[in-house]
Protein backbone atom coordinates (compact mmCIF):
# COMPACT_ATOMS: atom_id res chain seq x y z
CA UNK A 1 0.00 0.00 0.00
CA UNK A 2 1.24 3.46 -0.79
CA UNK A 3 0.07 6.91 -1.83
CA UNK A 4 1.11 10.15 -3.50
CA UNK A 5 -0.38 13.57 -2.79
CA UNK A 6 -1.94 15.49 -5.70
CA UNK A 7 -0.05 18.66 -4.89
CA UNK A 8 1.77 19.19 -8.16
CA UNK A 9 3.76 17.56 -10.91
CA UNK A 10 5.46 14.25 -10.17
CA UNK A 11 9.23 14.24 -10.27
CA UNK A 12 12.13 11.85 -10.52
CA UNK A 13 12.13 11.38 -6.73
CA UNK A 14 8.55 10.15 -6.77
CA UNK A 15 9.42 7.85 -9.66
CA UNK A 16 12.53 6.23 -8.18
CA UNK A 17 11.45 6.45 -4.52
CA UNK A 18 7.94 5.14 -5.02
CA UNK A 19 6.38 4.44 -8.43
CA UNK A 20 9.14 2.20 -9.77
CA UNK A 21 8.50 -0.10 -6.84
CA UNK A 22 4.71 0.00 -7.35
CA UNK A 23 5.18 -1.26 -10.88
CA UNK A 24 7.20 -4.26 -9.73
CA UNK A 25 5.09 -4.99 -6.68
CA UNK A 26 1.83 -5.16 -8.65
CA UNK A 27 3.19 -8.31 -10.33
CA UNK A 28 3.90 -10.05 -7.02
CA UNK A 29 1.45 -8.80 -4.38
CA UNK A 30 -2.11 -7.68 -3.82
CA UNK A 31 -1.55 -3.91 -4.04
CA UNK A 32 -3.43 -0.75 -3.08
CA UNK A 33 -2.16 2.55 -4.43
CA UNK A 34 -3.96 5.81 -3.84
CA UNK A 35 -3.98 9.47 -4.71
CA UNK A 36 -3.81 11.07 -1.26
CA UNK A 37 -6.25 13.91 -1.92
CA UNK A 38 -7.32 14.33 1.74
CA UNK A 39 -3.70 14.62 2.82
CA UNK A 40 -3.17 17.43 0.34
CA UNK A 41 -5.89 19.49 2.11
CA UNK A 42 -3.67 19.81 5.19
CA UNK A 43 -1.37 22.16 3.29
CA UNK A 44 -3.35 23.03 0.14
CA UNK A 45 -6.87 24.00 1.33
CA UNK A 46 -7.73 25.73 -1.97
CA UNK A 47 -9.38 23.03 -4.09
CA UNK A 48 -9.69 24.92 -7.39
CA UNK A 49 -7.01 22.79 -9.02
CA UNK A 50 -7.60 19.61 -7.06
CA UNK A 51 -9.50 17.77 -9.80
CA UNK A 52 -6.91 18.42 -12.48
CA UNK A 53 -4.12 17.57 -10.03
CA UNK A 54 -5.82 14.27 -9.16
CA UNK A 55 -6.18 13.49 -12.88
CA UNK A 56 -2.54 14.32 -13.41
CA UNK A 57 -1.29 12.04 -10.62
CA UNK A 58 -3.48 9.21 -11.92
CA UNK A 59 -2.21 9.71 -15.48
CA UNK A 60 1.43 10.06 -14.40
CA UNK A 61 1.35 6.83 -12.41
CA UNK A 62 -0.34 4.93 -15.23
CA UNK A 63 2.13 6.35 -17.76
CA UNK A 64 4.95 5.05 -15.53
CA UNK A 65 3.51 1.54 -15.69
CA UNK A 66 1.02 1.29 -12.83
CA UNK A 67 -1.72 -1.02 -14.12
CA UNK A 68 -5.20 -0.32 -12.66
CA UNK A 69 -6.26 -3.84 -13.68
CA UNK A 70 -3.57 -5.37 -11.50
CA UNK A 71 -3.47 -3.02 -8.50
CA UNK A 72 -6.35 -1.17 -6.84
CA UNK A 73 -5.66 2.44 -7.84
CA UNK A 74 -8.04 4.83 -6.09
CA UNK A 75 -8.60 8.21 -4.45
CA UNK A 76 -8.25 8.41 -0.68
CA UNK A 77 -11.47 10.42 -0.30
CA UNK A 78 -13.51 7.66 -1.96
CA UNK A 79 -12.86 5.26 0.91
CA UNK A 80 -14.85 6.61 3.87
CA UNK A 81 -13.80 3.82 6.22
CA UNK A 82 -10.32 5.34 6.41
CA UNK A 83 -11.73 8.36 8.26
CA UNK A 84 -13.31 6.07 10.85
CA UNK A 85 -10.07 4.19 11.45
CA UNK A 86 -8.25 7.55 11.66
CA UNK A 87 -10.57 8.49 14.52
CA UNK A 88 -9.75 5.31 16.44
CA UNK A 89 -6.01 5.69 15.86
CA UNK A 90 -6.14 9.33 16.97
CA UNK A 91 -7.00 8.07 20.43
CA UNK A 92 -3.79 6.02 20.40
CA UNK A 93 -1.55 8.87 19.21
CA UNK A 94 -0.07 11.30 21.69
CA UNK A 95 0.34 15.03 21.27
CA UNK A 96 4.03 14.97 22.27
CA UNK A 97 5.06 12.40 19.68
CA UNK A 98 3.05 14.10 16.93
CA UNK A 99 4.64 17.46 17.70
CA UNK A 100 8.09 15.90 17.44
CA UNK A 101 7.54 14.57 13.91
CA UNK A 102 10.12 16.08 11.54
CA UNK A 103 7.62 16.64 8.69
CA UNK A 104 5.19 18.39 11.06
CA UNK A 105 7.89 20.76 12.27
CA UNK A 106 8.95 21.48 8.67
CA UNK A 107 5.41 22.08 7.44
CA UNK A 108 4.56 24.22 10.46
CA UNK A 109 7.54 26.37 9.55
CA UNK A 110 6.45 26.61 5.92
CA UNK A 111 2.78 27.35 6.70
CA UNK A 112 2.82 29.36 9.95
CA UNK A 113 -0.70 30.71 9.24
CA UNK A 114 -2.22 27.25 8.96
CA UNK A 115 -0.88 24.89 11.63
CA UNK A 116 -4.09 22.87 11.79
CA UNK A 117 -4.85 19.66 13.69
CA UNK A 118 -4.94 17.77 10.38
CA UNK A 119 -1.31 18.69 9.83
CA UNK A 120 -0.42 17.54 13.34
CA UNK A 121 -2.23 14.22 12.87
CA UNK A 122 -0.98 13.66 9.31
CA UNK A 123 0.97 10.52 10.38
CA UNK A 124 -2.21 9.15 11.98
CA UNK A 125 -4.21 9.49 8.76
CA UNK A 126 -1.31 7.95 6.90
CA UNK A 127 -1.28 5.03 9.35
CA UNK A 128 -5.04 4.63 8.77
CA UNK A 129 -4.48 4.58 4.98
CA UNK A 130 -2.05 1.70 5.41
CA UNK A 131 -3.77 -0.23 8.19
CA UNK A 132 -7.21 -0.04 6.58
CA UNK A 133 -5.94 -2.72 4.16
CA UNK A 134 -3.90 -4.48 6.88
CA UNK A 135 -0.95 -3.87 4.56
CA UNK A 136 2.51 -5.04 5.53
CA UNK A 137 4.75 -3.60 2.78
CA UNK A 138 4.77 0.12 2.06
CA UNK A 139 6.87 1.27 -0.90
CA UNK A 140 8.04 4.79 0.00
CA UNK A 141 11.13 6.97 -0.24
CA UNK A 142 13.53 7.59 2.62
CA UNK A 143 11.71 10.78 3.68
CA UNK A 144 8.82 8.60 4.91
CA UNK A 145 10.82 6.41 7.31
CA UNK A 146 9.66 8.21 10.45
CA UNK A 147 5.99 8.11 9.41
CA UNK A 148 6.26 4.37 8.87
CA UNK A 149 7.72 3.92 12.31
CA UNK A 150 4.74 5.82 13.72
CA UNK A 151 2.32 3.64 11.75
CA UNK A 152 3.96 0.59 13.37
CA UNK A 153 3.65 2.19 16.79
CA UNK A 154 -0.07 2.90 16.33
CA UNK A 155 -0.70 -0.61 14.97
CA UNK A 156 1.10 -2.15 17.95
CA UNK A 157 -0.75 0.02 20.45
CA UNK A 158 -4.06 -0.97 18.91
CA UNK A 159 -3.17 -4.66 18.93
CA UNK A 160 -1.95 -4.43 22.50
CA UNK A 161 -5.07 -2.69 23.75
CA UNK A 162 -7.77 -4.44 21.73
CA UNK A 163 -6.27 -7.66 20.31
CA UNK A 164 -4.38 -8.51 17.13
CA UNK A 165 -5.92 -6.93 14.05
CA UNK A 166 -2.99 -5.31 12.23
CA UNK A 167 0.31 -6.60 10.84
CA UNK A 168 3.34 -4.33 11.36
CA UNK A 169 3.77 -2.23 8.20
CA UNK A 170 7.34 -1.94 6.90
CA UNK A 171 8.85 0.57 4.45
CA UNK A 172 9.78 -1.33 1.31
CA UNK A 173 12.12 -0.87 -1.62
CA UNK A 174 13.53 -3.42 -4.04
CA UNK A 175 17.05 -2.09 -3.59
CA UNK A 176 19.00 -2.49 -0.34
CA UNK A 177 18.21 0.97 0.96
CA UNK A 178 15.36 3.42 0.74
CA UNK A 179 15.94 5.93 -2.04
CA UNK A 180 16.38 9.66 -1.76
CA UNK A 181 16.73 11.44 -5.09
CA UNK A 182 18.65 14.65 -4.36
CA UNK A 183 17.87 18.04 -5.88
CA UNK A 184 20.18 19.21 -8.67
CA UNK A 185 21.70 21.98 -6.56
CA UNK A 186 22.55 19.56 -3.78
CA UNK A 187 20.34 21.27 -1.18
CA UNK A 188 17.87 18.58 -0.11
CA UNK A 189 15.56 16.30 -2.08
CA UNK A 190 13.66 16.75 -5.33
CA UNK A 191 10.17 17.84 -4.38
CA UNK A 192 6.80 18.71 -5.90
CA UNK A 193 6.50 22.12 -4.38
CA UNK A 194 9.93 23.40 -3.37
CA UNK A 195 13.08 24.14 -5.31
CA UNK A 196 11.43 23.60 -8.68
CA UNK A 197 14.41 24.60 -10.85
CA UNK A 198 16.48 21.92 -9.09
CA UNK A 199 13.83 19.22 -9.51
CA UNK A 200 13.24 17.20 -12.69
CA UNK A 201 9.51 16.74 -13.35
CA UNK A 202 7.98 14.04 -15.52
CA UNK A 203 6.19 16.92 -17.32
CA UNK A 204 9.34 18.94 -18.10
CA UNK A 205 10.00 19.66 -21.78
CA UNK A 206 13.22 18.37 -23.35
CA UNK A 207 14.59 21.91 -23.31
CA UNK A 208 13.74 22.40 -19.65
CA UNK A 209 15.39 19.09 -18.72
CA UNK A 210 18.59 20.10 -20.55
CA UNK A 211 18.55 23.53 -18.94
CA UNK A 212 18.12 22.17 -15.41
CA UNK A 213 20.76 19.45 -15.79
CA UNK A 214 23.32 21.83 -17.30
CA UNK A 215 22.84 24.16 -14.32
CA UNK A 216 23.53 21.41 -11.76
CA UNK A 217 26.25 22.37 -9.33
CA UNK A 218 29.79 21.10 -10.16
CA UNK A 219 33.34 22.30 -9.48
CA UNK A 220 36.72 22.22 -11.23
CA UNK A 221 37.17 18.48 -10.66
CA UNK A 222 39.42 16.30 -8.48
CA UNK A 223 43.18 16.89 -8.44
CA UNK A 224 44.32 13.67 -6.75
CA UNK A 225 43.49 10.21 -8.16
CA UNK A 226 40.77 8.34 -6.24
CA UNK A 227 39.66 11.52 -4.38
CA UNK A 228 36.38 11.34 -2.49
CA UNK A 229 33.42 13.00 -4.24
CA UNK A 230 31.77 16.02 -2.65
CA UNK A 231 28.02 15.56 -2.02
CA UNK A 232 26.83 17.51 -5.06
CA UNK A 233 29.04 15.40 -7.37
CA UNK A 234 27.86 12.17 -5.70
CA UNK A 235 24.33 13.36 -6.47
CA UNK A 236 25.06 13.80 -10.18
CA UNK A 237 26.54 10.30 -10.30
CA UNK A 238 23.46 9.01 -8.52
CA UNK A 239 21.24 10.48 -11.24
CA UNK A 240 23.52 9.05 -13.91
CA UNK A 241 23.19 5.61 -12.29
CA UNK A 242 19.39 5.92 -12.44
CA UNK A 243 18.99 6.79 -16.13
CA UNK A 244 22.24 6.02 -18.01
CA UNK A 245 23.75 2.70 -19.11
CA UNK A 246 26.37 0.93 -16.95
CA UNK A 247 28.98 1.67 -19.67
CA UNK A 248 28.36 5.41 -19.48
CA UNK A 249 28.44 5.33 -15.70
CA UNK A 250 31.67 3.29 -15.71
CA UNK A 251 33.38 5.69 -18.12
CA UNK A 252 32.64 8.76 -16.00
CA UNK A 253 33.52 6.95 -12.76
CA UNK A 254 36.97 6.09 -14.13
CA UNK A 255 37.37 9.61 -15.59
CA UNK A 256 36.69 10.91 -12.09
CA UNK A 257 39.12 8.49 -10.49
CA UNK A 258 41.99 9.47 -12.80
CA UNK A 259 41.19 13.20 -12.64
CA UNK A 260 40.33 13.56 -16.33
CA UNK A 261 36.61 14.14 -15.85
CA UNK A 262 34.94 16.96 -17.81
CA UNK A 263 31.75 17.91 -16.03
CA UNK A 264 30.39 19.67 -19.13
CA UNK A 265 30.48 16.35 -21.03
CA UNK A 266 29.05 14.48 -18.06
CA UNK A 267 26.11 16.85 -17.80
CA UNK A 268 25.47 16.80 -21.56
CA UNK A 269 25.32 13.00 -21.47
CA UNK A 270 23.13 13.03 -18.37
CA UNK A 271 20.80 15.58 -19.96
CA UNK A 272 20.34 13.44 -23.10
CA UNK A 273 19.77 10.25 -21.10
CA UNK A 274 17.29 12.11 -18.94
CA UNK A 275 15.44 13.45 -22.01
CA UNK A 276 15.23 9.89 -23.36
CA UNK A 277 13.93 8.66 -20.04
CA UNK A 278 11.36 11.38 -19.31
CA UNK A 279 10.20 12.23 -22.87
CA UNK A 280 8.17 9.05 -23.57
CA UNK A 281 6.54 9.19 -20.12
CA UNK A 282 5.49 12.82 -20.72
CA UNK A 283 3.89 11.94 -24.07
CA UNK A 284 1.90 9.09 -22.50
CA UNK A 285 0.71 11.31 -19.64
CA UNK A 286 -0.68 13.83 -22.09
CA UNK A 287 -2.62 11.16 -23.97
CA UNK A 288 -4.10 9.69 -20.76
CA UNK A 289 -4.99 13.12 -19.30
CA UNK A 290 -7.15 13.81 -22.34
CA UNK A 291 -9.34 10.78 -21.64
CA UNK A 292 -11.50 11.81 -18.68
CA UNK A 293 -13.88 8.87 -19.08
CA UNK A 294 -11.02 6.45 -18.76
CA UNK A 295 -9.73 8.18 -15.62
CA UNK A 296 -13.21 8.10 -14.09
CA UNK A 297 -13.48 4.37 -14.81
CA UNK A 298 -10.06 3.81 -13.19
CA UNK A 299 -11.16 5.65 -10.02
CA UNK A 300 -14.47 3.76 -9.81
CA UNK A 301 -12.86 0.40 -10.20
CA UNK A 302 -10.10 1.23 -7.71
CA UNK A 303 -12.56 2.57 -5.13
CA UNK A 304 -14.68 -0.58 -5.35
CA UNK A 305 -11.66 -2.80 -4.63
CA UNK A 306 -10.37 -0.53 -1.85
CA UNK A 307 -13.79 -0.26 -0.17
CA UNK A 308 -14.20 -4.01 -0.07
CA UNK A 309 -10.91 -4.45 1.74
CA UNK A 310 -11.60 -1.47 4.05
CA UNK A 311 -15.04 -2.72 5.07
CA UNK A 312 -13.60 -6.07 6.09
CA UNK A 313 -10.95 -4.36 8.26
CA UNK A 314 -13.44 -2.01 9.91
CA UNK A 315 -15.72 -4.93 10.84
CA UNK A 316 -12.74 -6.44 12.70
CA UNK A 317 -11.81 -3.09 14.28
CA UNK A 318 -15.32 -2.38 15.59
CA UNK A 319 -15.56 -5.87 17.02
CA UNK A 320 -12.11 -5.63 18.64
CA UNK A 321 -12.78 -2.18 20.14
CA UNK A 322 -16.02 -3.51 21.62
CA UNK A 323 -18.47 -1.56 19.51
CA UNK A 324 -20.51 -4.71 19.01
CA UNK A 325 -23.64 -4.04 21.07
CA UNK A 326 -25.88 -2.90 18.23
P1 LIG B 1 6.51 15.23 -2.36
O1 LIG B 1 7.43 15.17 -1.17
O2 LIG B 1 7.25 15.49 -3.63
O3 LIG B 1 5.30 16.11 -2.18
P2 LIG B 1 4.88 12.99 -1.63
O4 LIG B 1 4.95 13.45 -0.23
O5 LIG B 1 3.55 12.96 -2.31
O6 LIG B 1 5.93 13.77 -2.54
O7 LIG B 1 5.54 11.54 -1.68
C1 LIG B 1 5.17 10.55 -2.62
C2 LIG B 1 6.19 9.44 -2.60
O8 LIG B 1 7.39 9.87 -3.26
C3 LIG B 1 6.60 9.00 -1.20
O9 LIG B 1 6.76 7.60 -1.22
C4 LIG B 1 7.93 9.67 -1.00
O10 LIG B 1 8.75 8.94 -0.11
C5 LIG B 1 8.51 9.65 -2.41
N1 LIG B 1 9.47 10.76 -2.61
C6 LIG B 1 9.20 12.10 -2.64
N2 LIG B 1 10.32 12.80 -2.90
C7 LIG B 1 11.34 11.90 -3.04
C8 LIG B 1 12.76 12.00 -3.35
N3 LIG B 1 13.35 13.16 -3.62
N4 LIG B 1 13.47 10.85 -3.41
C9 LIG B 1 12.89 9.64 -3.20
N5 LIG B 1 11.57 9.47 -2.92
C10 LIG B 1 10.80 10.58 -2.85
Coordinates of C-alpha atoms and ligand atoms in Angstrom, one line a residue:
X1 CA 0.0 0.0 0.0
X2 CA 1.2 3.5 -0.8
X3 CA 0.1 6.9 -1.8
X4 CA 1.1 10.1 -3.5
X5 CA -0.4 13.6 -2.8
X6 CA -1.9 15.5 -5.7
X7 CA 0.0 18.7 -4.9
X8 CA 1.8 19.2 -8.2
X9 CA 3.8 17.6 -10.9
X10 CA 5.5 14.2 -10.2
X11 CA 9.2 14.2 -10.3
X12 CA 12.1 11.8 -10.5
X13 CA 12.1 11.4 -6.7
X14 CA 8.5 10.1 -6.8
X15 CA 9.4 7.8 -9.7
X16 CA 12.5 6.2 -8.2
X17 CA 11.4 6.4 -4.5
X18 CA 7.9 5.1 -5.0
X19 CA 6.4 4.4 -8.4
X20 CA 9.1 2.2 -9.8
X21 CA 8.5 -0.1 -6.8
X22 CA 4.7 0.0 -7.4
X23 CA 5.2 -1.3 -10.9
X24 CA 7.2 -4.3 -9.7
X25 CA 5.1 -5.0 -6.7
X26 CA 1.8 -5.2 -8.7
X27 CA 3.2 -8.3 -10.3
X28 CA 3.9 -10.1 -7.0
X29 CA 1.4 -8.8 -4.4
X30 CA -2.1 -7.7 -3.8
X31 CA -1.6 -3.9 -4.0
X32 CA -3.4 -0.8 -3.1
X33 CA -2.2 2.6 -4.4
X34 CA -4.0 5.8 -3.8
X35 CA -4.0 9.5 -4.7
X36 CA -3.8 11.1 -1.3
X37 CA -6.3 13.9 -1.9
X38 CA -7.3 14.3 1.7
X39 CA -3.7 14.6 2.8
X40 CA -3.2 17.4 0.3
X41 CA -5.9 19.5 2.1
X42 CA -3.7 19.8 5.2
X43 CA -1.4 22.2 3.3
X44 CA -3.3 23.0 0.1
X45 CA -6.9 24.0 1.3
X46 CA -7.7 25.7 -2.0
X47 CA -9.4 23.0 -4.1
X48 CA -9.7 24.9 -7.4
X49 CA -7.0 22.8 -9.0
X50 CA -7.6 19.6 -7.1
X51 CA -9.5 17.8 -9.8
X52 CA -6.9 18.4 -12.5
X53 CA -4.1 17.6 -10.0
X54 CA -5.8 14.3 -9.2
X55 CA -6.2 13.5 -12.9
X56 CA -2.5 14.3 -13.4
X57 CA -1.3 12.0 -10.6
X58 CA -3.5 9.2 -11.9
X59 CA -2.2 9.7 -15.5
X60 CA 1.4 10.1 -14.4
X61 CA 1.4 6.8 -12.4
X62 CA -0.3 4.9 -15.2
X63 CA 2.1 6.3 -17.8
X64 CA 5.0 5.1 -15.5
X65 CA 3.5 1.5 -15.7
X66 CA 1.0 1.3 -12.8
X67 CA -1.7 -1.0 -14.1
X68 CA -5.2 -0.3 -12.7
X69 CA -6.3 -3.8 -13.7
X70 CA -3.6 -5.4 -11.5
X71 CA -3.5 -3.0 -8.5
X72 CA -6.4 -1.2 -6.8
X73 CA -5.7 2.4 -7.8
X74 CA -8.0 4.8 -6.1
X75 CA -8.6 8.2 -4.4
X76 CA -8.2 8.4 -0.7
X77 CA -11.5 10.4 -0.3
X78 CA -13.5 7.7 -2.0
X79 CA -12.9 5.3 0.9
X80 CA -14.9 6.6 3.9
X81 CA -13.8 3.8 6.2
X82 CA -10.3 5.3 6.4
X83 CA -11.7 8.4 8.3
X84 CA -13.3 6.1 10.9
X85 CA -10.1 4.2 11.4
X86 CA -8.2 7.6 11.7
X87 CA -10.6 8.5 14.5
X88 CA -9.8 5.3 16.4
X89 CA -6.0 5.7 15.9
X90 CA -6.1 9.3 17.0
X91 CA -7.0 8.1 20.4
X92 CA -3.8 6.0 20.4
X93 CA -1.5 8.9 19.2
X94 CA -0.1 11.3 21.7
X95 CA 0.3 15.0 21.3
X96 CA 4.0 15.0 22.3
X97 CA 5.1 12.4 19.7
X98 CA 3.0 14.1 16.9
X99 CA 4.6 17.5 17.7
X100 CA 8.1 15.9 17.4
X101 CA 7.5 14.6 13.9
X102 CA 10.1 16.1 11.5
X103 CA 7.6 16.6 8.7
X104 CA 5.2 18.4 11.1
X105 CA 7.9 20.8 12.3
X106 CA 9.0 21.5 8.7
X107 CA 5.4 22.1 7.4
X108 CA 4.6 24.2 10.5
X109 CA 7.5 26.4 9.5
X110 CA 6.4 26.6 5.9
X111 CA 2.8 27.3 6.7
X112 CA 2.8 29.4 9.9
X113 CA -0.7 30.7 9.2
X114 CA -2.2 27.2 9.0
X115 CA -0.9 24.9 11.6
X116 CA -4.1 22.9 11.8
X117 CA -4.8 19.7 13.7
X118 CA -4.9 17.8 10.4
X119 CA -1.3 18.7 9.8
X120 CA -0.4 17.5 13.3
X121 CA -2.2 14.2 12.9
X122 CA -1.0 13.7 9.3
X123 CA 1.0 10.5 10.4
X124 CA -2.2 9.2 12.0
X125 CA -4.2 9.5 8.8
X126 CA -1.3 8.0 6.9
X127 CA -1.3 5.0 9.4
X128 CA -5.0 4.6 8.8
X129 CA -4.5 4.6 5.0
X130 CA -2.1 1.7 5.4
X131 CA -3.8 -0.2 8.2
X132 CA -7.2 0.0 6.6
X133 CA -5.9 -2.7 4.2
X134 CA -3.9 -4.5 6.9
X135 CA -0.9 -3.9 4.6
X136 CA 2.5 -5.0 5.5
X137 CA 4.7 -3.6 2.8
X138 CA 4.8 0.1 2.1
X139 CA 6.9 1.3 -0.9
X140 CA 8.0 4.8 0.0
X141 CA 11.1 7.0 -0.2
X142 CA 13.5 7.6 2.6
X143 CA 11.7 10.8 3.7
X144 CA 8.8 8.6 4.9
X145 CA 10.8 6.4 7.3
X146 CA 9.7 8.2 10.5
X147 CA 6.0 8.1 9.4
X148 CA 6.3 4.4 8.9
X149 CA 7.7 3.9 12.3
X150 CA 4.7 5.8 13.7
X151 CA 2.3 3.6 11.8
X152 CA 4.0 0.6 13.4
X153 CA 3.6 2.2 16.8
X154 CA -0.1 2.9 16.3
X155 CA -0.7 -0.6 15.0
X156 CA 1.1 -2.2 17.9
X157 CA -0.8 0.0 20.5
X158 CA -4.1 -1.0 18.9
X159 CA -3.2 -4.7 18.9
X160 CA -1.9 -4.4 22.5
X161 CA -5.1 -2.7 23.8
X162 CA -7.8 -4.4 21.7
X163 CA -6.3 -7.7 20.3
X164 CA -4.4 -8.5 17.1
X165 CA -5.9 -6.9 14.1
X166 CA -3.0 -5.3 12.2
X167 CA 0.3 -6.6 10.8
X168 CA 3.3 -4.3 11.4
X169 CA 3.8 -2.2 8.2
X170 CA 7.3 -1.9 6.9
X171 CA 8.8 0.6 4.4
X172 CA 9.8 -1.3 1.3
X173 CA 12.1 -0.9 -1.6
X174 CA 13.5 -3.4 -4.0
X175 CA 17.0 -2.1 -3.6
X176 CA 19.0 -2.5 -0.3
X177 CA 18.2 1.0 1.0
X178 CA 15.4 3.4 0.7
X179 CA 15.9 5.9 -2.0
X180 CA 16.4 9.7 -1.8
X181 CA 16.7 11.4 -5.1
X182 CA 18.7 14.6 -4.4
X183 CA 17.9 18.0 -5.9
X184 CA 20.2 19.2 -8.7
X185 CA 21.7 22.0 -6.6
X186 CA 22.6 19.6 -3.8
X187 CA 20.3 21.3 -1.2
X188 CA 17.9 18.6 -0.1
X189 CA 15.6 16.3 -2.1
X190 CA 13.7 16.8 -5.3
X191 CA 10.2 17.8 -4.4
X192 CA 6.8 18.7 -5.9
X193 CA 6.5 22.1 -4.4
X194 CA 9.9 23.4 -3.4
X195 CA 13.1 24.1 -5.3
X196 CA 11.4 23.6 -8.7
X197 CA 14.4 24.6 -10.8
X198 CA 16.5 21.9 -9.1
X199 CA 13.8 19.2 -9.5
X200 CA 13.2 17.2 -12.7
X201 CA 9.5 16.7 -13.3
X202 CA 8.0 14.0 -15.5
X203 CA 6.2 16.9 -17.3
X204 CA 9.3 18.9 -18.1
X205 CA 10.0 19.7 -21.8
X206 CA 13.2 18.4 -23.4
X207 CA 14.6 21.9 -23.3
X208 CA 13.7 22.4 -19.7
X209 CA 15.4 19.1 -18.7
X210 CA 18.6 20.1 -20.5
X211 CA 18.5 23.5 -18.9
X212 CA 18.1 22.2 -15.4
X213 CA 20.8 19.5 -15.8
X214 CA 23.3 21.8 -17.3
X215 CA 22.8 24.2 -14.3
X216 CA 23.5 21.4 -11.8
X217 CA 26.3 22.4 -9.3
X218 CA 29.8 21.1 -10.2
X219 CA 33.3 22.3 -9.5
X220 CA 36.7 22.2 -11.2
X221 CA 37.2 18.5 -10.7
X222 CA 39.4 16.3 -8.5
X223 CA 43.2 16.9 -8.4
X224 CA 44.3 13.7 -6.7
X225 CA 43.5 10.2 -8.2
X226 CA 40.8 8.3 -6.2
X227 CA 39.7 11.5 -4.4
X228 CA 36.4 11.3 -2.5
X229 CA 33.4 13.0 -4.2
X230 CA 31.8 16.0 -2.7
X231 CA 28.0 15.6 -2.0
X232 CA 26.8 17.5 -5.1
X233 CA 29.0 15.4 -7.4
X234 CA 27.9 12.2 -5.7
X235 CA 24.3 13.4 -6.5
X236 CA 25.1 13.8 -10.2
X237 CA 26.5 10.3 -10.3
X238 CA 23.5 9.0 -8.5
X239 CA 21.2 10.5 -11.2
X240 CA 23.5 9.0 -13.9
X241 CA 23.2 5.6 -12.3
X242 CA 19.4 5.9 -12.4
X243 CA 19.0 6.8 -16.1
X244 CA 22.2 6.0 -18.0
X245 CA 23.8 2.7 -19.1
X246 CA 26.4 0.9 -16.9
X247 CA 29.0 1.7 -19.7
X248 CA 28.4 5.4 -19.5
X249 CA 28.4 5.3 -15.7
X250 CA 31.7 3.3 -15.7
X251 CA 33.4 5.7 -18.1
X252 CA 32.6 8.8 -16.0
X253 CA 33.5 6.9 -12.8
X254 CA 37.0 6.1 -14.1
X255 CA 37.4 9.6 -15.6
X256 CA 36.7 10.9 -12.1
X257 CA 39.1 8.5 -10.5
X258 CA 42.0 9.5 -12.8
X259 CA 41.2 13.2 -12.6
X260 CA 40.3 13.6 -16.3
X261 CA 36.6 14.1 -15.9
X262 CA 34.9 17.0 -17.8
X263 CA 31.7 17.9 -16.0
X264 CA 30.4 19.7 -19.1
X265 CA 30.5 16.3 -21.0
X266 CA 29.1 14.5 -18.1
X267 CA 26.1 16.9 -17.8
X268 CA 25.5 16.8 -21.6
X269 CA 25.3 13.0 -21.5
X270 CA 23.1 13.0 -18.4
X271 CA 20.8 15.6 -20.0
X272 CA 20.3 13.4 -23.1
X273 CA 19.8 10.3 -21.1
X274 CA 17.3 12.1 -18.9
X275 CA 15.4 13.5 -22.0
X276 CA 15.2 9.9 -23.4
X277 CA 13.9 8.7 -20.0
X278 CA 11.4 11.4 -19.3
X279 CA 10.2 12.2 -22.9
X280 CA 8.2 9.0 -23.6
X281 CA 6.5 9.2 -20.1
X282 CA 5.5 12.8 -20.7
X283 CA 3.9 11.9 -24.1
X284 CA 1.9 9.1 -22.5
X285 CA 0.7 11.3 -19.6
X286 CA -0.7 13.8 -22.1
X287 CA -2.6 11.2 -24.0
X288 CA -4.1 9.7 -20.8
X289 CA -5.0 13.1 -19.3
X290 CA -7.2 13.8 -22.3
X291 CA -9.3 10.8 -21.6
X292 CA -11.5 11.8 -18.7
X293 CA -13.9 8.9 -19.1
X294 CA -11.0 6.4 -18.8
X295 CA -9.7 8.2 -15.6
X296 CA -13.2 8.1 -14.1
X297 CA -13.5 4.4 -14.8
X298 CA -10.1 3.8 -13.2
X299 CA -11.2 5.6 -10.0
X300 CA -14.5 3.8 -9.8
X301 CA -12.9 0.4 -10.2
X302 CA -10.1 1.2 -7.7
X303 CA -12.6 2.6 -5.1
X304 CA -14.7 -0.6 -5.3
X305 CA -11.7 -2.8 -4.6
X306 CA -10.4 -0.5 -1.8
X307 CA -13.8 -0.3 -0.2
X308 CA -14.2 -4.0 -0.1
X309 CA -10.9 -4.4 1.7
X310 CA -11.6 -1.5 4.1
X311 CA -15.0 -2.7 5.1
X312 CA -13.6 -6.1 6.1
X313 CA -11.0 -4.4 8.3
X314 CA -13.4 -2.0 9.9
X315 CA -15.7 -4.9 10.8
X316 CA -12.7 -6.4 12.7
X317 CA -11.8 -3.1 14.3
X318 CA -15.3 -2.4 15.6
X319 CA -15.6 -5.9 17.0
X320 CA -12.1 -5.6 18.6
X321 CA -12.8 -2.2 20.1
X322 CA -16.0 -3.5 21.6
X323 CA -18.5 -1.6 19.5
X324 CA -20.5 -4.7 19.0
X325 CA -23.6 -4.0 21.1
X326 CA -25.9 -2.9 18.2
Ligands
LIG1 P1 6.5 15.2 -2.4 O1 7.4 15.2 -1.2 O2 7.3 15.5 -3.6 O3 5.3 16.1 -2.2 P2 4.9 13.0 -1.6 O4 5.0 13.5 -0.2 O5 3.6 13.0 -2.3 O6 5.9 13.8 -2.5 O7 5.5 11.5 -1.7 C1 5.2 10.6 -2.6 C2 6.2 9.4 -2.6 O8 7.4 9.9 -3.3 C3 6.6 9.0 -1.2 O9 6.8 7.6 -1.2 C4 7.9 9.7 -1.0 O10 8.8 8.9 -0.1 C5 8.5 9.7 -2.4 N1 9.5 10.8 -2.6 C6 9.2 12.1 -2.6 N2 10.3 12.8 -2.9 C7 11.3 11.9 -3.0 C8 12.8 12.0 -3.4 N3 13.4 13.2 -3.6 N4 13.5 10.8 -3.4 C9 12.9 9.6 -3.2 N5 11.6 9.5 -2.9 C10 10.8 10.6 -2.8

